[in-house]
Coordinates of C-alpha atoms in Angstrom, one line a residue:
M1 CA 51.2 -41.1 -51.7
A2 CA 53.9 -38.6 -50.6
D3 CA 56.2 -40.3 -53.8
A4 CA 53.2 -38.6 -56.0
P5 CA 54.7 -36.1 -58.8
H6 CA 53.8 -33.2 -57.9
P7 CA 50.7 -31.5 -59.9
F8 CA 53.1 -29.9 -62.9
S9 CA 56.1 -32.4 -62.9
P10 CA 55.6 -33.5 -67.0
L11 CA 54.7 -36.8 -68.0
T12 CA 57.5 -40.3 -66.9
P13 CA 57.8 -42.8 -69.5
D14 CA 56.1 -44.9 -68.1
E15 CA 52.7 -42.7 -67.7
I16 CA 53.3 -41.5 -71.7
R17 CA 53.3 -45.4 -72.4
A18 CA 50.0 -45.4 -70.5
A19 CA 48.5 -42.3 -71.9
A20 CA 48.9 -44.4 -75.8
A21 CA 47.5 -47.9 -74.5
L22 CA 44.0 -45.9 -72.5
A23 CA 44.1 -43.2 -75.7
R24 CA 43.7 -46.9 -78.3
T25 CA 41.0 -48.0 -76.6
A26 CA 39.0 -44.7 -78.2
D27 CA 37.0 -45.0 -80.3
G28 CA 38.1 -45.6 -84.2
A29 CA 41.5 -45.2 -82.7
D30 CA 43.4 -47.7 -82.8
G31 CA 46.1 -47.7 -85.5
C32 CA 46.0 -43.7 -84.5
R33 CA 49.4 -41.9 -85.3
F34 CA 50.6 -39.6 -82.3
I35 CA 50.7 -36.3 -82.0
A36 CA 52.3 -35.6 -78.6
I37 CA 51.7 -37.5 -74.9
G38 CA 52.0 -34.1 -72.5
L39 CA 50.5 -33.4 -68.9
D40 CA 46.5 -32.5 -69.2
E41 CA 47.4 -29.9 -66.7
A42 CA 44.9 -30.0 -63.3
D43 CA 42.4 -27.4 -63.1
K44 CA 44.1 -24.1 -62.0
E45 CA 41.4 -24.2 -59.2
A46 CA 42.0 -27.5 -57.6
Y47 CA 45.7 -27.2 -57.7
H48 CA 45.5 -24.0 -56.0
A49 CA 43.9 -25.2 -53.6
W50 CA 45.7 -28.5 -53.3
V51 CA 48.7 -26.2 -52.2
D52 CA 48.0 -23.3 -50.5
A53 CA 44.8 -25.2 -48.8
G54 CA 45.7 -29.1 -47.8
G55 CA 42.4 -29.7 -50.0
P56 CA 42.7 -33.1 -52.4
R57 CA 46.1 -33.9 -55.2
P58 CA 45.0 -33.3 -58.5
A59 CA 43.7 -36.6 -60.3
R60 CA 46.8 -37.4 -62.8
R61 CA 45.5 -37.0 -66.3
A62 CA 47.4 -37.1 -70.0
R63 CA 46.8 -35.2 -73.5
A64 CA 47.4 -37.2 -76.1
S65 CA 47.1 -35.3 -79.8
V66 CA 46.3 -38.0 -82.4
Y67 CA 45.6 -38.1 -86.0
D68 CA 43.7 -41.2 -86.8
A69 CA 43.4 -43.2 -89.6
A70 CA 40.5 -41.7 -90.9
R71 CA 43.6 -38.6 -91.5
Q72 CA 41.1 -36.4 -87.7
V73 CA 43.1 -34.3 -86.2
R74 CA 41.6 -35.3 -82.2
E75 CA 42.8 -34.8 -78.5
I76 CA 41.9 -37.5 -76.1
T77 CA 42.3 -36.9 -72.9
V78 CA 43.7 -39.6 -69.8
D79 CA 42.5 -40.5 -66.2
L80 CA 46.3 -42.1 -65.4
D81 CA 44.5 -42.9 -62.1
A82 CA 42.1 -44.8 -62.9
G83 CA 43.4 -45.7 -66.2
S84 CA 40.1 -44.6 -68.7
V85 CA 39.9 -42.0 -70.9
V86 CA 37.1 -38.9 -69.8
A87 CA 37.3 -37.1 -72.8
D88 CA 37.7 -37.5 -76.4
R89 CA 37.7 -33.6 -78.9
L90 CA 37.6 -34.1 -83.0
F91 CA 39.0 -30.9 -84.3
P92 CA 37.6 -30.1 -87.6
N93 CA 39.3 -29.3 -91.2
A94 CA 42.8 -29.3 -88.8
Y95 CA 46.4 -31.0 -89.7
P96 CA 48.2 -32.1 -87.6
P97 CA 52.0 -30.7 -87.3
I98 CA 55.2 -32.1 -88.9
T99 CA 56.3 -34.9 -87.5
P100 CA 60.4 -36.0 -87.4
D101 CA 59.9 -39.8 -88.9
E102 CA 58.1 -37.4 -91.5
Y103 CA 61.3 -35.3 -92.5
V104 CA 62.9 -38.2 -92.7
A105 CA 59.8 -40.2 -95.0
V106 CA 59.8 -37.6 -97.5
E107 CA 63.1 -36.2 -98.3
A108 CA 63.7 -39.9 -99.3
S109 CA 60.3 -39.8 -101.5
V110 CA 61.5 -36.4 -103.1
K111 CA 65.4 -38.1 -103.6
A112 CA 63.5 -41.3 -105.5
D113 CA 61.6 -38.8 -107.4
P114 CA 61.9 -39.2 -111.4
K115 CA 61.2 -35.7 -112.2
M116 CA 63.1 -34.0 -109.4
I117 CA 66.0 -36.5 -110.6
A118 CA 65.7 -34.7 -114.0
A119 CA 65.2 -31.5 -113.1
L120 CA 68.9 -31.8 -110.8
A121 CA 70.5 -33.3 -113.5
A122 CA 68.9 -30.1 -116.0
R123 CA 70.8 -28.2 -114.2
G124 CA 74.0 -31.1 -114.2
I125 CA 73.7 -32.2 -110.9
D126 CA 73.6 -36.0 -110.8
D127 CA 75.1 -37.5 -107.1
M128 CA 71.4 -36.6 -105.1
G129 CA 73.5 -38.3 -101.7
A130 CA 74.4 -34.5 -102.5
V131 CA 71.3 -32.7 -102.2
Q132 CA 70.1 -31.7 -98.8
I133 CA 66.1 -31.4 -98.9
D134 CA 64.8 -28.9 -96.2
V135 CA 61.3 -29.9 -96.0
L136 CA 59.2 -26.9 -95.8
A137 CA 55.1 -26.2 -93.7
S138 CA 53.0 -25.4 -96.7
A139 CA 51.1 -22.0 -95.7
N140 CA 47.7 -21.3 -97.3
M141 CA 47.8 -19.1 -100.1
G142 CA 45.2 -20.3 -102.5
H143 CA 46.9 -24.0 -104.5
P144 CA 45.2 -25.5 -105.9
L145 CA 46.3 -27.8 -103.4
D146 CA 45.2 -27.3 -99.6
G147 CA 42.2 -28.0 -98.4
R148 CA 42.9 -30.9 -100.7
H149 CA 46.1 -32.8 -99.1
R150 CA 47.7 -31.7 -96.0
Y151 CA 51.2 -30.8 -97.7
A152 CA 54.9 -30.1 -97.9
R153 CA 57.1 -27.5 -100.2
A154 CA 60.7 -29.3 -100.6
V155 CA 63.4 -27.7 -101.4
P156 CA 66.2 -28.8 -102.8
Y157 CA 70.1 -27.4 -101.5
L158 CA 73.8 -29.2 -102.7
R159 CA 75.4 -30.2 -100.2
G160 CA 79.4 -29.3 -101.2
P161 CA 82.4 -31.7 -99.3
L162 CA 82.3 -33.0 -96.0
G163 CA 79.1 -31.2 -94.8
M164 CA 79.6 -27.9 -96.2
N165 CA 76.9 -24.8 -95.2
S166 CA 74.7 -26.1 -98.2
Y167 CA 72.9 -22.7 -97.6
A168 CA 75.4 -21.6 -99.3
R169 CA 74.4 -23.1 -102.8
P170 CA 70.8 -23.6 -103.1
I171 CA 68.8 -24.6 -106.1
E172 CA 67.0 -21.0 -106.8
S173 CA 63.4 -21.6 -108.1
L174 CA 62.8 -25.7 -107.5
L175 CA 61.3 -27.4 -105.1
A176 CA 58.5 -29.9 -104.9
L177 CA 55.1 -30.4 -103.4
V178 CA 55.1 -33.4 -100.6
D179 CA 51.8 -35.4 -99.4
L180 CA 52.6 -36.3 -96.3
D181 CA 49.8 -38.8 -95.6
T182 CA 50.8 -40.8 -98.6
H183 CA 55.1 -39.1 -99.7
E184 CA 53.5 -38.8 -103.0
I185 CA 55.2 -36.0 -105.1
L186 CA 52.5 -34.3 -105.8
A187 CA 54.2 -31.9 -108.2
I188 CA 57.4 -30.2 -108.7
E189 CA 57.1 -26.4 -109.4
E190 CA 60.0 -25.0 -111.5
Y191 CA 60.9 -20.8 -112.0
D192 CA 63.0 -19.1 -114.0
T193 CA 66.8 -20.9 -113.7
K194 CA 69.0 -18.9 -111.9
P195 CA 73.3 -20.3 -111.8
I196 CA 73.8 -22.4 -109.0
P197 CA 75.8 -20.2 -106.6
A198 CA 80.0 -20.7 -105.8
A199 CA 79.8 -18.7 -101.7
D200 CA 81.5 -19.8 -100.1
G201 CA 79.7 -21.2 -96.6
E202 CA 82.1 -22.3 -93.8
Y203 CA 82.5 -21.3 -90.3
R204 CA 83.0 -24.9 -89.0
T205 CA 86.0 -25.9 -86.2
G206 CA 88.4 -26.6 -87.9
T207 CA 87.3 -25.3 -91.8
L208 CA 89.5 -21.4 -90.6
P209 CA 92.1 -20.3 -88.4
A210 CA 90.7 -20.0 -85.5
R211 CA 92.2 -16.2 -83.3
T212 CA 94.8 -16.1 -80.7
G213 CA 95.8 -15.2 -77.2
V214 CA 92.7 -15.8 -75.8
K215 CA 92.6 -15.9 -71.8
P216 CA 89.9 -18.4 -70.9
I217 CA 86.6 -17.6 -68.1
A218 CA 87.1 -20.0 -65.9
I219 CA 82.9 -19.6 -64.2
T220 CA 83.2 -21.2 -60.5
Q221 CA 81.0 -21.6 -57.3
P222 CA 83.6 -23.1 -54.9
E223 CA 81.4 -23.2 -51.9
G224 CA 77.5 -25.2 -54.5
V225 CA 75.3 -23.6 -55.7
S226 CA 72.1 -21.4 -53.7
F227 CA 69.4 -23.2 -56.4
T228 CA 68.0 -26.8 -55.7
V229 CA 65.8 -29.0 -57.8
D230 CA 63.2 -31.3 -56.9
G231 CA 62.0 -33.1 -59.2
N232 CA 61.2 -30.3 -62.2
R233 CA 60.4 -27.3 -58.6
V234 CA 62.9 -25.0 -58.6
R235 CA 64.1 -23.2 -55.7
W236 CA 66.1 -20.1 -55.3
F237 CA 66.6 -17.7 -53.1
D238 CA 62.6 -16.1 -52.4
W239 CA 61.6 -18.0 -56.0
E240 CA 59.5 -21.2 -56.6
F241 CA 59.2 -22.8 -60.6
S242 CA 58.6 -26.0 -62.5
A243 CA 59.2 -24.9 -65.3
S244 CA 59.6 -28.3 -68.1
L245 CA 59.2 -29.5 -72.0
E246 CA 55.9 -30.1 -73.5
A247 CA 56.3 -30.4 -77.3
Q248 CA 54.3 -27.8 -78.9
D249 CA 54.6 -24.6 -77.0
G250 CA 58.8 -26.0 -75.6
L251 CA 59.5 -25.1 -72.4
V252 CA 57.1 -23.8 -69.6
L253 CA 57.7 -21.9 -67.0
H254 CA 54.0 -23.4 -63.7
D255 CA 53.0 -20.8 -60.5
V256 CA 55.9 -18.6 -60.6
R257 CA 55.8 -17.6 -57.1
F258 CA 58.8 -14.7 -54.7
R259 CA 57.8 -15.4 -51.3
G260 CA 56.0 -17.4 -51.9
R261 CA 53.4 -14.8 -53.5
R262 CA 51.8 -15.8 -57.1
V263 CA 53.4 -14.1 -60.2
L264 CA 52.3 -16.1 -63.3
H265 CA 49.9 -19.1 -63.1
R266 CA 52.2 -20.7 -66.5
A267 CA 53.9 -18.4 -69.0
S268 CA 55.5 -20.1 -72.4
C269 CA 55.7 -19.5 -76.2
A270 CA 51.7 -20.2 -77.5
E271 CA 53.1 -19.1 -81.2
M272 CA 55.6 -18.3 -83.6
I273 CA 55.9 -17.2 -87.0
V274 CA 59.1 -16.1 -89.4
P275 CA 56.8 -14.8 -92.4
Y276 CA 59.4 -13.8 -96.0
G277 CA 59.3 -11.0 -96.9
D278 CA 60.0 -11.2 -101.1
P279 CA 57.1 -11.6 -103.4
H280 CA 59.0 -14.5 -105.7
P281 CA 57.0 -17.4 -105.9
M282 CA 59.6 -19.7 -104.7
H283 CA 59.5 -17.4 -101.2
N284 CA 56.1 -15.3 -100.3
W285 CA 54.2 -18.5 -99.3
R286 CA 57.1 -18.2 -96.4
T287 CA 55.3 -18.0 -93.8
Y288 CA 57.1 -20.6 -90.7
F289 CA 54.6 -21.3 -88.0
D290 CA 58.0 -22.6 -85.4
A291 CA 55.1 -24.1 -82.9
G292 CA 52.6 -24.7 -84.3
E293 CA 53.6 -26.8 -88.0
Y294 CA 56.7 -27.8 -85.9
G295 CA 56.5 -28.3 -82.7
L296 CA 59.1 -25.9 -80.2
G297 CA 60.1 -28.8 -78.1
A298 CA 60.1 -31.7 -80.5
C299 CA 62.7 -29.5 -82.2
T300 CA 65.1 -28.7 -78.5
N301 CA 68.0 -29.8 -78.3
S302 CA 70.6 -31.1 -76.2
L303 CA 72.1 -27.9 -74.3
V304 CA 76.5 -28.7 -74.0
L305 CA 78.3 -28.2 -71.0
G306 CA 81.0 -25.1 -71.7
C307 CA 78.6 -24.3 -74.7
D308 CA 76.0 -24.4 -74.5
C309 CA 75.4 -23.3 -70.9
V310 CA 77.9 -22.4 -68.8
G311 CA 79.2 -22.5 -65.1
E312 CA 77.9 -24.4 -62.2
I313 CA 75.0 -26.7 -64.6
T314 CA 71.9 -29.0 -63.6
Y315 CA 69.6 -30.6 -66.3
L316 CA 66.7 -31.4 -66.9
D317 CA 65.7 -33.9 -69.7
A318 CA 62.9 -34.3 -71.5
H319 CA 61.1 -36.9 -72.4
L320 CA 58.1 -36.9 -75.2
A321 CA 55.8 -39.7 -77.3
A322 CA 57.2 -40.8 -80.2
G323 CA 54.7 -41.3 -83.5
D324 CA 54.0 -44.6 -82.7
G325 CA 53.8 -44.1 -78.9
D326 CA 57.0 -44.9 -77.9
V327 CA 59.2 -42.1 -75.7
V328 CA 62.0 -40.2 -77.6
E329 CA 64.1 -39.0 -74.4
I330 CA 66.1 -35.0 -75.2
A331 CA 68.1 -35.4 -72.7
N332 CA 69.6 -32.4 -70.9
A333 CA 66.7 -29.4 -72.8
I334 CA 66.4 -27.2 -69.7
C335 CA 69.9 -26.1 -67.8
L336 CA 69.4 -24.7 -64.9
H337 CA 72.1 -22.0 -63.6
E338 CA 73.5 -18.9 -61.6
E339 CA 75.5 -16.1 -63.4
D340 CA 76.9 -13.2 -61.9
H341 CA 75.1 -10.0 -63.3
S342 CA 76.7 -6.8 -63.2
L343 CA 74.9 -4.1 -60.2
L344 CA 72.3 -5.2 -57.6
W345 CA 72.8 -1.9 -56.2
K346 CA 75.3 1.1 -56.3
H347 CA 75.3 4.9 -54.8
T348 CA 79.3 6.9 -52.9
D349 CA 77.9 9.1 -50.8
H350 CA 79.8 12.5 -51.4
A351 CA 79.3 13.6 -47.9
T352 CA 81.1 11.2 -45.8
G353 CA 82.9 9.1 -48.2
N354 CA 80.9 5.9 -48.2
V355 CA 80.5 3.1 -51.0
E356 CA 77.6 1.0 -50.5
S357 CA 77.5 -2.1 -53.5
R358 CA 76.4 -5.0 -53.5
R359 CA 76.5 -7.4 -56.8
A360 CA 73.5 -8.7 -59.4
R361 CA 73.4 -12.3 -60.2
R362 CA 70.7 -14.0 -62.0
F363 CA 69.0 -17.6 -62.3
V364 CA 68.8 -18.5 -65.6
V365 CA 66.4 -21.1 -67.3
N366 CA 67.1 -21.9 -70.7
S367 CA 65.7 -23.8 -73.5
M368 CA 66.5 -24.5 -77.5
A369 CA 65.6 -24.8 -80.2
T370 CA 66.4 -26.0 -84.2
V371 CA 64.1 -25.5 -86.9
G372 CA 65.5 -25.6 -90.1
N373 CA 68.0 -23.2 -89.9
Y374 CA 67.1 -21.3 -87.6
D375 CA 68.0 -22.2 -83.5
Y376 CA 66.2 -19.9 -81.0
A377 CA 67.8 -19.2 -77.2
F378 CA 65.2 -19.2 -75.3
R379 CA 66.3 -18.3 -71.6
W380 CA 64.1 -16.5 -68.6
N381 CA 66.1 -15.2 -66.0
F382 CA 65.5 -14.6 -62.8
G383 CA 66.3 -11.1 -60.7
L384 CA 66.7 -11.3 -56.8
D385 CA 64.7 -8.1 -56.8
G386 CA 61.3 -9.6 -58.0
H387 CA 62.2 -9.2 -62.0
I388 CA 61.1 -11.8 -64.2
E389 CA 62.8 -10.8 -68.4
L390 CA 62.6 -13.2 -70.8
E391 CA 64.9 -13.3 -73.7
V392 CA 65.2 -14.7 -76.3
E393 CA 68.6 -15.4 -78.7
L394 CA 69.1 -16.1 -82.9
H395 CA 71.3 -17.8 -84.3
G396 CA 71.8 -19.3 -87.4
I397 CA 72.0 -19.8 -91.0
I398 CA 70.0 -16.8 -93.2
S399 CA 67.5 -18.4 -95.5
T400 CA 68.9 -17.6 -98.9
M401 CA 68.6 -18.1 -102.6
A402 CA 69.8 -17.8 -106.1
H403 CA 71.0 -13.5 -107.7
T404 CA 71.9 -13.5 -111.2
E405 CA 73.7 -9.9 -111.6
G406 CA 72.8 -6.9 -112.6
E407 CA 68.8 -8.9 -110.7
D408 CA 66.8 -6.5 -108.4
L409 CA 66.8 -7.1 -104.7
K410 CA 63.2 -6.4 -103.9
G411 CA 63.2 -7.5 -100.4
T412 CA 66.5 -9.1 -100.0
Q413 CA 70.4 -8.4 -100.1
L414 CA 72.9 -9.5 -101.7
V415 CA 75.2 -11.6 -99.0
D416 CA 78.5 -13.4 -101.0
E417 CA 78.5 -14.2 -104.6
G418 CA 75.1 -14.2 -106.3
L419 CA 73.7 -14.9 -102.9
S420 CA 71.3 -12.2 -101.3
G421 CA 68.9 -13.0 -98.7
P422 CA 65.6 -12.2 -97.9
H423 CA 64.7 -9.6 -95.6
H424 CA 62.4 -10.8 -92.2
Q425 CA 60.6 -10.7 -89.7
H426 CA 60.3 -13.5 -86.1
L427 CA 57.3 -12.5 -83.2
F428 CA 57.5 -14.8 -80.4
C429 CA 53.5 -14.7 -78.6
F430 CA 53.7 -15.1 -75.4
R431 CA 51.4 -16.1 -73.0
L432 CA 50.9 -15.0 -69.9
D433 CA 49.0 -16.2 -67.8
L434 CA 49.9 -14.0 -64.2
D435 CA 48.2 -14.0 -60.9
V436 CA 49.6 -11.5 -59.0
D437 CA 49.0 -11.8 -55.1
G438 CA 46.5 -14.1 -57.0
P439 CA 43.7 -14.4 -59.4
R440 CA 41.5 -11.1 -59.3
N441 CA 43.6 -9.1 -61.3
T442 CA 43.1 -5.7 -64.2
V443 CA 45.9 -3.8 -66.6
C444 CA 46.9 -0.8 -66.8
E445 CA 48.5 1.3 -69.3
I446 CA 50.8 3.6 -67.5
E447 CA 53.0 6.0 -70.7
A448 CA 54.5 9.2 -70.3
E449 CA 52.0 12.3 -70.5
P450 CA 53.5 15.7 -71.4
V451 CA 51.6 18.5 -69.6
P452 CA 50.5 21.4 -71.4
T453 CA 53.1 24.8 -71.0
G454 CA 50.8 27.2 -69.6
P455 CA 50.2 28.0 -65.5
D456 CA 50.3 24.8 -63.9
N457 CA 53.9 24.7 -66.2
P458 CA 55.7 27.5 -67.5
E459 CA 58.6 26.0 -68.4
G460 CA 57.1 24.0 -70.5
N461 CA 59.4 20.8 -68.6
A462 CA 56.6 18.4 -67.0
W463 CA 54.9 15.6 -66.9
R464 CA 53.2 12.8 -65.8
S465 CA 52.5 8.9 -66.1
K466 CA 48.7 8.3 -67.7
T467 CA 47.3 5.8 -66.6
T468 CA 43.5 4.1 -68.3
V469 CA 42.1 1.0 -67.0
L470 CA 42.4 -1.4 -69.7
R471 CA 38.1 -2.9 -68.8
T472 CA 38.0 -5.2 -72.0
E473 CA 39.1 -7.4 -75.1
S474 CA 38.8 -4.5 -77.6
E475 CA 40.9 -2.1 -75.6
A476 CA 43.5 -4.3 -74.3
A477 CA 45.0 -4.7 -78.0
R478 CA 48.0 -2.8 -77.6
D479 CA 51.3 -1.7 -79.9
A480 CA 54.2 -0.1 -77.6
N481 CA 55.3 2.9 -77.9
D482 CA 58.9 3.8 -76.8
H483 CA 57.9 7.8 -78.0
L484 CA 55.3 7.4 -75.2
A485 CA 57.4 4.4 -72.7
R486 CA 53.9 3.0 -72.3
Q487 CA 54.7 0.5 -70.2
W488 CA 51.3 -3.0 -69.1
Y489 CA 50.4 -3.3 -64.9
V490 CA 48.6 -6.4 -64.3
G491 CA 47.4 -5.3 -60.1
N492 CA 45.1 -6.9 -57.8
P493 CA 43.0 -4.1 -56.7
H494 CA 41.9 -6.1 -53.3
E495 CA 45.8 -5.4 -52.4
R496 CA 47.4 -2.3 -51.9
S497 CA 51.6 -1.3 -51.6
V498 CA 52.6 1.6 -49.2
A499 CA 51.4 4.0 -52.0
G500 CA 48.1 2.7 -52.3
A501 CA 48.6 2.0 -55.7
P502 CA 47.6 -1.8 -56.3
R503 CA 50.1 -4.7 -56.4
S504 CA 51.4 -5.2 -59.3
Y505 CA 54.3 -6.9 -61.7
R506 CA 54.3 -4.1 -64.6
I507 CA 55.2 -5.6 -68.9
V508 CA 58.1 -3.4 -70.4
P509 CA 59.3 -3.6 -73.6
M510 CA 62.9 -4.1 -74.3
H511 CA 63.9 -3.5 -77.5
G512 CA 61.6 -2.2 -80.7
V513 CA 58.8 -3.9 -81.1
T514 CA 57.0 -4.1 -85.0
P515 CA 54.2 -5.6 -85.8
L516 CA 53.0 -8.1 -88.4
L517 CA 54.2 -5.8 -91.1
A518 CA 52.2 -8.1 -94.4
R519 CA 49.2 -6.1 -95.5
P520 CA 46.0 -6.4 -94.2
E521 CA 45.1 -9.0 -97.0
A522 CA 47.0 -10.6 -97.1
T523 CA 46.8 -14.8 -95.6
I524 CA 49.4 -14.7 -92.7
Y525 CA 47.6 -11.6 -91.8
R526 CA 44.5 -13.8 -91.3
R527 CA 46.3 -16.6 -90.6
A528 CA 49.3 -15.3 -87.3
G529 CA 46.7 -12.3 -86.5
F530 CA 48.2 -11.6 -83.3
G531 CA 50.5 -9.6 -85.3
R532 CA 48.9 -7.3 -85.1
H533 CA 49.3 -5.9 -81.9
T534 CA 52.3 -6.1 -78.6
L535 CA 50.0 -6.6 -76.7
W536 CA 46.2 -9.0 -75.7
V537 CA 44.4 -9.9 -72.9
T538 CA 41.6 -12.2 -71.9
P539 CA 39.5 -14.1 -69.9
Y540 CA 41.3 -17.1 -67.9
R541 CA 40.1 -19.6 -71.0
P542 CA 42.7 -23.0 -70.0
D543 CA 41.9 -24.0 -73.6
E544 CA 42.8 -20.6 -74.9
R545 CA 46.0 -22.3 -75.6
N546 CA 47.5 -20.9 -79.0
A547 CA 47.5 -17.1 -80.0
A548 CA 47.3 -18.8 -83.5
G549 CA 44.9 -21.4 -82.6
T550 CA 46.1 -25.0 -81.9
Y551 CA 46.6 -27.1 -85.1
P552 CA 47.3 -23.3 -87.5
Y553 CA 48.6 -26.0 -89.8
G554 CA 48.0 -24.5 -93.2
R555 CA 44.5 -23.0 -92.0
V556 CA 43.5 -20.1 -93.9
D557 CA 40.7 -19.2 -91.9
Q558 CA 41.0 -16.9 -88.8
D559 CA 42.4 -18.2 -85.8
G560 CA 43.3 -17.5 -81.6
L561 CA 43.4 -14.4 -81.0
P562 CA 41.4 -12.5 -83.5
E563 CA 38.7 -14.4 -82.9
W564 CA 38.6 -15.6 -80.0
T565 CA 38.8 -11.2 -78.7
A566 CA 35.9 -10.6 -81.3
A567 CA 33.6 -11.6 -78.1
D568 CA 34.6 -8.2 -76.7
R569 CA 34.5 -10.0 -72.5
G570 CA 36.0 -8.3 -69.7
I571 CA 38.7 -7.6 -67.8
E572 CA 38.8 -6.1 -66.0
D573 CA 38.6 -7.0 -62.0
T574 CA 39.0 -12.0 -63.2
D575 CA 41.4 -13.8 -63.9
I576 CA 43.3 -12.7 -67.4
V577 CA 46.0 -13.9 -69.3
C578 CA 48.1 -11.1 -71.3
W579 CA 49.5 -12.1 -74.5
Y580 CA 52.8 -10.6 -75.8
T581 CA 53.8 -10.2 -78.7
A582 CA 57.9 -10.1 -78.8
G583 CA 60.0 -9.7 -82.4
V584 CA 63.1 -8.8 -84.5
T585 CA 62.2 -7.5 -87.7
H586 CA 66.0 -8.7 -89.0
F587 CA 67.8 -6.5 -92.6
V588 CA 69.8 -9.5 -93.7
R589 CA 73.5 -8.0 -94.5
P590 CA 76.6 -9.3 -94.5
E591 CA 77.8 -9.9 -91.5
D592 CA 75.0 -12.9 -91.4
W593 CA 76.4 -14.9 -93.5
P594 CA 77.6 -17.4 -93.7
I595 CA 76.3 -17.7 -90.5
M596 CA 75.1 -14.5 -87.8
P597 CA 75.5 -13.5 -84.2
A598 CA 73.1 -13.5 -81.9
A599 CA 70.1 -11.1 -82.0
R600 CA 67.3 -11.0 -79.4
T601 CA 63.8 -10.0 -78.1
G602 CA 62.3 -9.5 -75.5
F603 CA 60.5 -8.3 -72.4
R604 CA 60.1 -7.6 -68.6
L605 CA 58.3 -8.4 -65.6
E606 CA 58.7 -5.3 -63.1
P607 CA 57.7 -5.9 -59.3
A608 CA 55.9 -2.0 -59.5
G609 CA 54.0 -1.4 -55.9
F610 CA 54.3 -5.5 -55.3
F611 CA 56.6 -4.6 -52.9
D612 CA 56.8 -1.5 -50.9
R613 CA 60.2 -0.9 -51.5
N614 CA 63.6 -1.8 -52.6
P615 CA 63.2 -6.4 -51.6
T616 CA 66.8 -6.2 -51.8
L617 CA 68.6 -5.0 -48.9
D618 CA 69.1 -7.8 -46.9
W619 CA 71.8 -9.0 -50.0
P620 CA 74.7 -8.6 -48.6
A621 CA 78.0 -7.6 -49.8
S622 CA 80.9 -9.1 -51.1
E623 CA 83.3 -11.1 -49.7
A624 CA 85.6 -11.0 -53.0
A625 CA 86.4 -7.6 -53.5
C626 CA 85.0 -4.3 -51.8
C627 CA 81.3 -3.5 -52.3
H628 CA 81.4 -1.6 -48.4
R629 CA 83.9 1.7 -47.5
D630 CA 83.4 3.8 -44.7
G631 CA 84.5 6.4 -45.1

């Protein structure tokens, strides 16, 4: 089967349709609605037996997440080679995420509801065409509807002329509670009515004078690119990996290798939350799980050359399932490109006058998801020296609320006349199935430790690195500490470097890392327990995939990482998964309005004894500039 797809190639459109047809043959699934259909990933041992030892190719399987006629969430696994159903798992008391077709249906229901029409008329609004409805996940905070309905909160905004930024004009203290299954308006809630702000929210091309005198920067590669793409398998110098898009996780990397050596089996965003800090009942329920309640892949954009990606670009399209089992194509969902990245290394020898310098470049794998008012760019950056950097760029428009003069701002900040934005957090949990030189790894925490002043440190200047082996899940629930330069080494204890230490990669925090700020009694503290710590480490379990559980919509009880790690399983010298939470604590400022400059967060995976010396000594000096000069 020379034409058989790579085991980590995403499902083709024909495979998605075939999987849907097979899933419908399961008992009680005939009238189901599809939440997602994706690759059921090959068993890890079977995959490596195939790719590393020439064993049989793993069976091609798909997993269909469905919402059946009994309003139950099920995952039906089908064997595409055999044409059969091989598993059917029920998720009791689970709700599926909001789907794109539900946004449209809910907005139409809200705009047609007599009570909503009357409430808007009381505020001087009688043109429903000028009203924008944001359909938002309900959270679960003790409302009488919780547990009885799968519902969303529908929040209205007033659009200005010609599609002006509606977030400039929130229709404050009015919302509808809508059953997502029936589109029935369950309730209209009103609080203290406030005037609609008269803020100016324009930022679009043609609505503001454009700066002149900006000279173009041209990025060209006249001899072509230095990478190849075979399906979704990418090769760039010493790196090789697969890249694809999944409905919930968004951008996913598989089987990442450097010079053929294993580094990562799988990497993805396992969940992200956006909890808001304003206590008003119009806003205190806003705690969005952008992966589990909306779907980072389902919300992914088609990228635009020259804007989202610049240079010599190769794009990968993505194919997801619609609710009826047909195919939705996202053209240009992932972009691949090289970019210049400052210096790789340099030294000037003053004794000889010799200067050696090498330009760095990096390889970028990028996708972008828009979830409501925010846009998130997920960039995996690969370096020539063996490092991997995950960078999340945050773009978009802040959430807004009407503000009256003299009103206590509480957890908000004024950004325009009569308009404020609530402070909030963005916490991204990444699941890193690290297999550093093989599956048996151990995690050590490394931090700086000042040596007490005394005979061994008479001047008080000495410090050393302190190493702590993390042997159980409870020991590995750790927090970043910039004061101690805390890092975590993931190494193979059976492979040693020239220094005698395990061949390792280290996890290095980037930017400040603030854990979840909600108090322990808050509902979100239970629902998003992964945000309590920067790092978690678990033994590898293929069904432990999402940091807050697979289906967090409306769930009130604890699930995901805190639930799994309560068993306090051993994690030493075994196949482990690291979970890293990066984040932005967003103190809103006037400069964030009407559209915010990019904010960034992320982390780095750096080789630490993975090589015996600098792996880029063979990198050539640039021919385009003076990167080498003898004295």
